[in-house]
PDB file of C-alpha atoms and ligand atoms in Angstrom:
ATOM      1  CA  UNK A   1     114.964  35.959 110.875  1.00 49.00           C
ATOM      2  CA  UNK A   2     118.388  34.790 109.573  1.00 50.00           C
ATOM      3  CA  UNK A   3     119.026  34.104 106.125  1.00 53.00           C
ATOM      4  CA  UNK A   4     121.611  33.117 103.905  1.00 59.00           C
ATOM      5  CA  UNK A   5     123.389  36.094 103.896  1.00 64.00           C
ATOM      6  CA  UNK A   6     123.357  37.640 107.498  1.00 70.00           C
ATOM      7  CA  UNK A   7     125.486  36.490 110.440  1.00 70.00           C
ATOM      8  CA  UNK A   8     123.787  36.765 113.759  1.00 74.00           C
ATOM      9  CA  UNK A   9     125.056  39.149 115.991  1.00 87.00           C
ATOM     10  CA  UNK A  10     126.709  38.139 118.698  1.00 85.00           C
ATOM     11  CA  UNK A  11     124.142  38.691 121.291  1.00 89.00           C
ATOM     12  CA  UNK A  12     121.504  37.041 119.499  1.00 89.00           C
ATOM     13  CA  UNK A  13     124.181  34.161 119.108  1.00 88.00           C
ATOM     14  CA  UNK A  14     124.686  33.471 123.179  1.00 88.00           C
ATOM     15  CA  UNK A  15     120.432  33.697 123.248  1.00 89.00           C
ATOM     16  CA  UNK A  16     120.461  30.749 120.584  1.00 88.00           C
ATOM     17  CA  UNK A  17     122.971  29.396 122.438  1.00 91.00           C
ATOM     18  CA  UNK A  18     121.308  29.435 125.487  1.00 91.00           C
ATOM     19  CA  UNK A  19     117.946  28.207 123.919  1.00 90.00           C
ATOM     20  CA  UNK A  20     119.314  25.355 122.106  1.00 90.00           C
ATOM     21  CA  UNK A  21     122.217  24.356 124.480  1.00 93.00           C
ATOM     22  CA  UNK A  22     124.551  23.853 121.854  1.00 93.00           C
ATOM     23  CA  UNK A  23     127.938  26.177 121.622  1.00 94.00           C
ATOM     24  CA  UNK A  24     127.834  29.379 119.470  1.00 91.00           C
ATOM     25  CA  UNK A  25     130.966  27.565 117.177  1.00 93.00           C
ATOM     26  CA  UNK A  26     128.519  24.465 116.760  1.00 92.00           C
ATOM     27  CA  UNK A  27     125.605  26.548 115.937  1.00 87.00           C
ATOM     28  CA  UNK A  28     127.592  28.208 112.842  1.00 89.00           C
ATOM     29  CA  UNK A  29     128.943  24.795 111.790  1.00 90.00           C
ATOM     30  CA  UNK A  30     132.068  24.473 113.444  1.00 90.00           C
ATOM     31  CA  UNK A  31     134.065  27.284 111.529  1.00 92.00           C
ATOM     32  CA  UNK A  32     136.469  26.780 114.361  1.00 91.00           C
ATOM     33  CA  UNK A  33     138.311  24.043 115.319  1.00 94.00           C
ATOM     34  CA  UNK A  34     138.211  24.631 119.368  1.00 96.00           C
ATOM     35  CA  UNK A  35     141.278  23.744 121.252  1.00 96.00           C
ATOM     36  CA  UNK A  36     141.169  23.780 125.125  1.00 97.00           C
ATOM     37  CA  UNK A  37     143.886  26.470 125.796  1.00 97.00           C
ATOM     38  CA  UNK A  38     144.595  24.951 129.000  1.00 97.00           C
ATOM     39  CA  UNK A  39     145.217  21.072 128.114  1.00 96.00           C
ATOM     40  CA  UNK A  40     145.673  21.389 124.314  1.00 95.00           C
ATOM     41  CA  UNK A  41     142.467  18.597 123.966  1.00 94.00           C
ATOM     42  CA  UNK A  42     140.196  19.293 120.774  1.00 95.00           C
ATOM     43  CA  UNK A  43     136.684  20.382 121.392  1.00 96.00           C
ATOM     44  CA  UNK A  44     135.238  18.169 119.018  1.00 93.00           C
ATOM     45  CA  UNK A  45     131.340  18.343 120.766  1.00 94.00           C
ATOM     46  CA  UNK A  46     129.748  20.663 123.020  1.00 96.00           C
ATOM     47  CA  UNK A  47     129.547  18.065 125.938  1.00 97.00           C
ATOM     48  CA  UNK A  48     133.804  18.728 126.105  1.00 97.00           C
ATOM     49  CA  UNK A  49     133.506  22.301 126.108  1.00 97.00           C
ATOM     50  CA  UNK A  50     133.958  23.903 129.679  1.00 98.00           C
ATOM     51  CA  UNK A  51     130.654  25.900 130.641  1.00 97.00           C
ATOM     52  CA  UNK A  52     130.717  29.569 133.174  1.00 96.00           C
ATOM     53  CA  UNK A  53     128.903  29.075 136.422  1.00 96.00           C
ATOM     54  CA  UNK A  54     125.259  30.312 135.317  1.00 94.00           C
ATOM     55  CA  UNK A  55     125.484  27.433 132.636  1.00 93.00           C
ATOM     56  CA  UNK A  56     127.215  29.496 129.572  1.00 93.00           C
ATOM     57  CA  UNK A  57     129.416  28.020 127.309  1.00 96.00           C
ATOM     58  CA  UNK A  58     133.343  29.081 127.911  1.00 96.00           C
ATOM     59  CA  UNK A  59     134.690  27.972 124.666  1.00 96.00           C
ATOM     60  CA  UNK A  60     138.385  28.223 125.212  1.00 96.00           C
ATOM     61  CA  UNK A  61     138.749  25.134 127.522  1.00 97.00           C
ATOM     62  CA  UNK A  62     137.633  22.039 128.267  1.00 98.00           C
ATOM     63  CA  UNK A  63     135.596  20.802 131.094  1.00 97.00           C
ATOM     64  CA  UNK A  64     138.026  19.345 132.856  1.00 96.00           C
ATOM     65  CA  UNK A  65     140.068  22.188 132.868  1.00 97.00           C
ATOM     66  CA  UNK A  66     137.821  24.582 133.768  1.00 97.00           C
ATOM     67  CA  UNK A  67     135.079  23.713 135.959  1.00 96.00           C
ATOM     68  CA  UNK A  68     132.491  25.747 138.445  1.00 94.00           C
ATOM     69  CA  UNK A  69     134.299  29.163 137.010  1.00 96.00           C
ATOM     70  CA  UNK A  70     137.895  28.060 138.375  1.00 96.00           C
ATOM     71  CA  UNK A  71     140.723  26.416 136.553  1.00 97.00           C
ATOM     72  CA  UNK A  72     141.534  23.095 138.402  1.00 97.00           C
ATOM     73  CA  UNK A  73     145.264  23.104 137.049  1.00 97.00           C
ATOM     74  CA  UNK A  74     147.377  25.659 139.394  1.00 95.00           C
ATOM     75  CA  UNK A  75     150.752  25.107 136.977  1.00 95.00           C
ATOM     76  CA  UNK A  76     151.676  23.740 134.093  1.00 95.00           C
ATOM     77  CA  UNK A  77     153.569  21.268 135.936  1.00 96.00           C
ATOM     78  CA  UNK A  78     150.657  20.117 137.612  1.00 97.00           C
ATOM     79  CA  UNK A  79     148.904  19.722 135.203  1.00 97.00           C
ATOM     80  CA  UNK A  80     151.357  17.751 133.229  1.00 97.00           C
ATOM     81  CA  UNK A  81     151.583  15.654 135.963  1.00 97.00           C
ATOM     82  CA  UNK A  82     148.461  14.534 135.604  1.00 96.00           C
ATOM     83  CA  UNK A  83     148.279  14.311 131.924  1.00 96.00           C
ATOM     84  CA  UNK A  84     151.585  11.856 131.955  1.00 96.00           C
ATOM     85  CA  UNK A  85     150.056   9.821 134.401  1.00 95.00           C
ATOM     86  CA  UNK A  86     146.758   9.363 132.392  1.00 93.00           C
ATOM     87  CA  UNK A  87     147.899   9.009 128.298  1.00 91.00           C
ATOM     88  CA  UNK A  88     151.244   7.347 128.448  1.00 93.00           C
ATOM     89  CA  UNK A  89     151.503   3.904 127.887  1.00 94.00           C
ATOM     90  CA  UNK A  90     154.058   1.471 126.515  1.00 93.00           C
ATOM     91  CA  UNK A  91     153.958   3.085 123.118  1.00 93.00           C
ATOM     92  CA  UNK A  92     154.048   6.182 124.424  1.00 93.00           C
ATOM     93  CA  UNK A  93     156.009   6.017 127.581  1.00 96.00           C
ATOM     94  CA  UNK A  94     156.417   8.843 130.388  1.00 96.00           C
ATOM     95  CA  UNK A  95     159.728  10.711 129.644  1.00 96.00           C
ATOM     96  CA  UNK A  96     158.613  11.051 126.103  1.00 96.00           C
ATOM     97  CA  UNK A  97     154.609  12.229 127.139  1.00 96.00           C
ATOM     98  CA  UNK A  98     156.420  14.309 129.612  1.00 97.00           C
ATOM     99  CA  UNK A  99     158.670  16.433 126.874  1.00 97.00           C
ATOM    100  CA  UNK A 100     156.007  16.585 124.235  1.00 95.00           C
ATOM    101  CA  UNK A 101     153.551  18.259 127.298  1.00 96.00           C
ATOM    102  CA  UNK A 102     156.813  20.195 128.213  1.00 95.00           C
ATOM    103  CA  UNK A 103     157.081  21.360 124.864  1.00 95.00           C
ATOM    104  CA  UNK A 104     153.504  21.837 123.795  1.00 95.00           C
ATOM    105  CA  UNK A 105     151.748  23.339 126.865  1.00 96.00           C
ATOM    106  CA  UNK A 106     153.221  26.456 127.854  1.00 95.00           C
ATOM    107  CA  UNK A 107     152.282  27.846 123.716  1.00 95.00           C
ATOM    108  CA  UNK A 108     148.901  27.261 124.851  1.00 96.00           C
ATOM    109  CA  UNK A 109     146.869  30.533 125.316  1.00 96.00           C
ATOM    110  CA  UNK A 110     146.157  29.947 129.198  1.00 97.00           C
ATOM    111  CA  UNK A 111     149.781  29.224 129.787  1.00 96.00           C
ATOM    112  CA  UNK A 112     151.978  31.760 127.667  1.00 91.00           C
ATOM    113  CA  UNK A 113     151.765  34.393 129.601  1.00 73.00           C
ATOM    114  CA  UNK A 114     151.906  33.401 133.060  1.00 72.00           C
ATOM    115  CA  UNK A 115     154.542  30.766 133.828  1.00 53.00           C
ATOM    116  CA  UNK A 116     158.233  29.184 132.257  1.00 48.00           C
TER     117      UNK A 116
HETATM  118 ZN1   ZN B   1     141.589  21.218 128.964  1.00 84.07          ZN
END
């Protein structure tokens, strides 16, 4: 049984998980603030966070990003593409959504090490 002072191992974690269908970072209170490292979009609540085929949680991305076990963004231009086209507005207009995705997405885990 877990008390105050033990941490649940990590296997015993992705069980609870499982049981409860809530994220392993929710189930410990949110010591983590998750950050899809595809998109950059906070993971504020379990129903953002991307799940694996057989239903586990992937915490590192969102579930847009990463859906049925494949990434739907190919680049990072595609998928800045569609992020300009869906957040800018006239306070935040297209050439300046554009360079703050530009600058932002490629320091993002999924993107560092695979593209310019
Ligand atoms: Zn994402």
């Amino acid at each position: 049984m877990v008390n105050g002072d033990t941490v649940p191992n990590i296997d015993t974690l992705k069980l609870l998980s499982k049981i409860f269908d809530v994220s392993a970072n929710t189930f410990l209170g949110s010591p983590r603030k998750l950050i899809c490292q595809c998109c950059g979009m906070p993971l504020d609540d379990d129903g953002q966070i991307s799940r694996e085929p057989d239903g586990d949680f992937n915490e590192d991305y969102c579930k847009w990003c990463y859906a049925d076990g494949e990434f739907v963004y190919k680049s990072v231009k595609e998928l800045t593409d569609f992020l300009v086209g869906h957040v800018s507005n006239e306070s935040f207009p297209p050439e300046q959504a554009r360079a703050y995705f530009n600058a932002h997405l490629p320091q993002l885990g999924h993107w560092k090490n695979r593209e310019k």
